[in-house]
């Protein structure tokens, strides 16, 4: 009796497992399909696309669309491809990510280790920044950039993204630092270290997990941003996301789907890369703040 | 002028007073213990000595220098924390020399000091490890090493042993005592553990609710507690307190005790004059467990001893002694008896009370009568 019931449950659980894996496989396929179509389309010739099926593999593989997307596709009136804008994006994303991370770390340090009167109110106020939609700040930000004399410049974009990102990075670092015992800072004070030295020599070196989280988060946010890019920059100072949009919209009679797909993949590559390389730190770092020990 | 002098020091947050006028003075090389239950203000007082907390009023002098307005680094102190507070990103060597580096001690000098400290604490082999690779006891030792390297006038210890397991705690206690002997510096040590207080201190300040209840040597505090709180806090197992009636007894006074339906009148050989004012009233009698033992025949007739038979309620053998619990005036009384003479739970035996070191408290004020 016992044996039969045992085999029955085993059989049932094995069946359940098959169902789960089949479902997971299907979901996986469903999510990978767009990427597959993008990659395969980007490697097809235009004739191939016109005559063939959407999900069919290319008849002959060609890298011409990629070359065109990178170096010679027309975006507006300029026909120099995505490369200019791709580097543009890097030129403001990297400084914006680093500055916002550093400012966030500094804010978090002050808000946890050097509390001042009203620091909790300050923190709560800063948190509201996480919930403000982009559209709300467009006009005030345009004014501010104008006053500062950095509108329509790389510096302006850096400024916008730092201001917008600081709320998030502060939240990350503050939540990470509250788990660090106060006694560490007290010991450093008695050792004679001052405000800045404690930050540089003790707090920042033990922040690696949360720095990684902050960098990944900020990098994907800023790299993928379209709205700020389209509003606060123009011409050859635009980021890659805006360029992609313009490339697709610039029509010269024939719609080059293969070039569009290649350009879209180029625009998405850096974030993909960051996730693949540092994804595991991301999960680890996000939970590091909440779980002590 | 002493090594550390605390004068009328007060601390308040808003209207709440945490410390209510502390006065403590110790000489150079003395080991001062601040002991008390949690929330008594002992750690706050230590933080104020260190300069990590501001002083609301009063003065703190270290080595004859008023330090109220000096920052921690200028007070010539070093501190060992409960959580060790080692810098996790630095090796043991860097941890020890960090303070020296900030003080701009030249590198060769720093290396010499690190080597000396490592030798004193026997941790040469640990110098290149990170704190995360050390055990609790080793971390504690590094924390002490960091303090020693600074060569301060005053060492501050904030419950340094409370994160260690029982066995290691005893070992480190001895080590701290040895270290004090060797370095000879003044130490202020905060603990809530009365055993640590008794074993380590030259002077003990017993604190409660922001006040120093008693300040004295360990023996003074053990033998002559100033009030009921100090008496109950110091000593393990703690002192027995019996509420009883004072009666007249052959020109002097006696204490009326009842156990198992029998009434005894215990003699008061010491201080009967002071107690005579309490005849007819009640007092709290304090007697340490080790003063209640089995009956020793050749002592039993002496004036300060009294023998009474009682029933053993509970027996707790500890190995060296057996703790027997009896009931007097409806209170559980712990007696410390040599295992050889201890009878079993439920049996009756004759106990000998040594009244020579008994202390008396007023039940209303809890102050010491005599």
PDB file of C-alpha atoms in Angstrom, chain A residues 42-45 61-70 72 258-259 262:
ATOM      1  CA  UNK A  42      19.446  42.438 -39.116  1.00  0.00           C
ATOM      2  CA  UNK A  43      21.463  39.794 -40.934  1.00  0.00           C
ATOM      3  CA  UNK A  44      19.102  39.511 -43.931  1.00  0.00           C
ATOM      4  CA  UNK A  45      19.269  41.365 -47.203  1.00  0.00           C
ATOM      5  CA  UNK A  61      23.987  36.165 -43.972  1.00  0.00           C
ATOM      6  CA  UNK A  62      25.067  39.730 -44.597  1.00  0.00           C
ATOM      7  CA  UNK A  63      26.696  42.237 -42.255  1.00  0.00           C
ATOM      8  CA  UNK A  64      25.990  45.169 -44.559  1.00  0.00           C
ATOM      9  CA  UNK A  65      22.985  46.387 -42.479  1.00  0.00           C
ATOM     10  CA  UNK A  66      25.220  46.554 -39.395  1.00  0.00           C
ATOM     11  CA  UNK A  67      27.890  48.517 -41.243  1.00  0.00           C
ATOM     12  CA  UNK A  68      25.252  50.839 -42.577  1.00  0.00           C
ATOM     13  CA  UNK A  69      23.571  51.302 -39.207  1.00  0.00           C
ATOM     14  CA  UNK A  70      26.871  52.022 -37.530  1.00  0.00           C
ATOM     15  CA  UNK A  72      26.384  55.447 -42.977  1.00  0.00           C
ATOM     16  CA  UNK A 258      17.465  45.191 -41.481  1.00  0.00           C
ATOM     17  CA  UNK A 259      19.277  48.480 -40.768  1.00  0.00           C
ATOM     18  CA  UNK A 262      20.843  46.444 -36.375  1.00  0.00           C
TER      19      UNK A 262
END
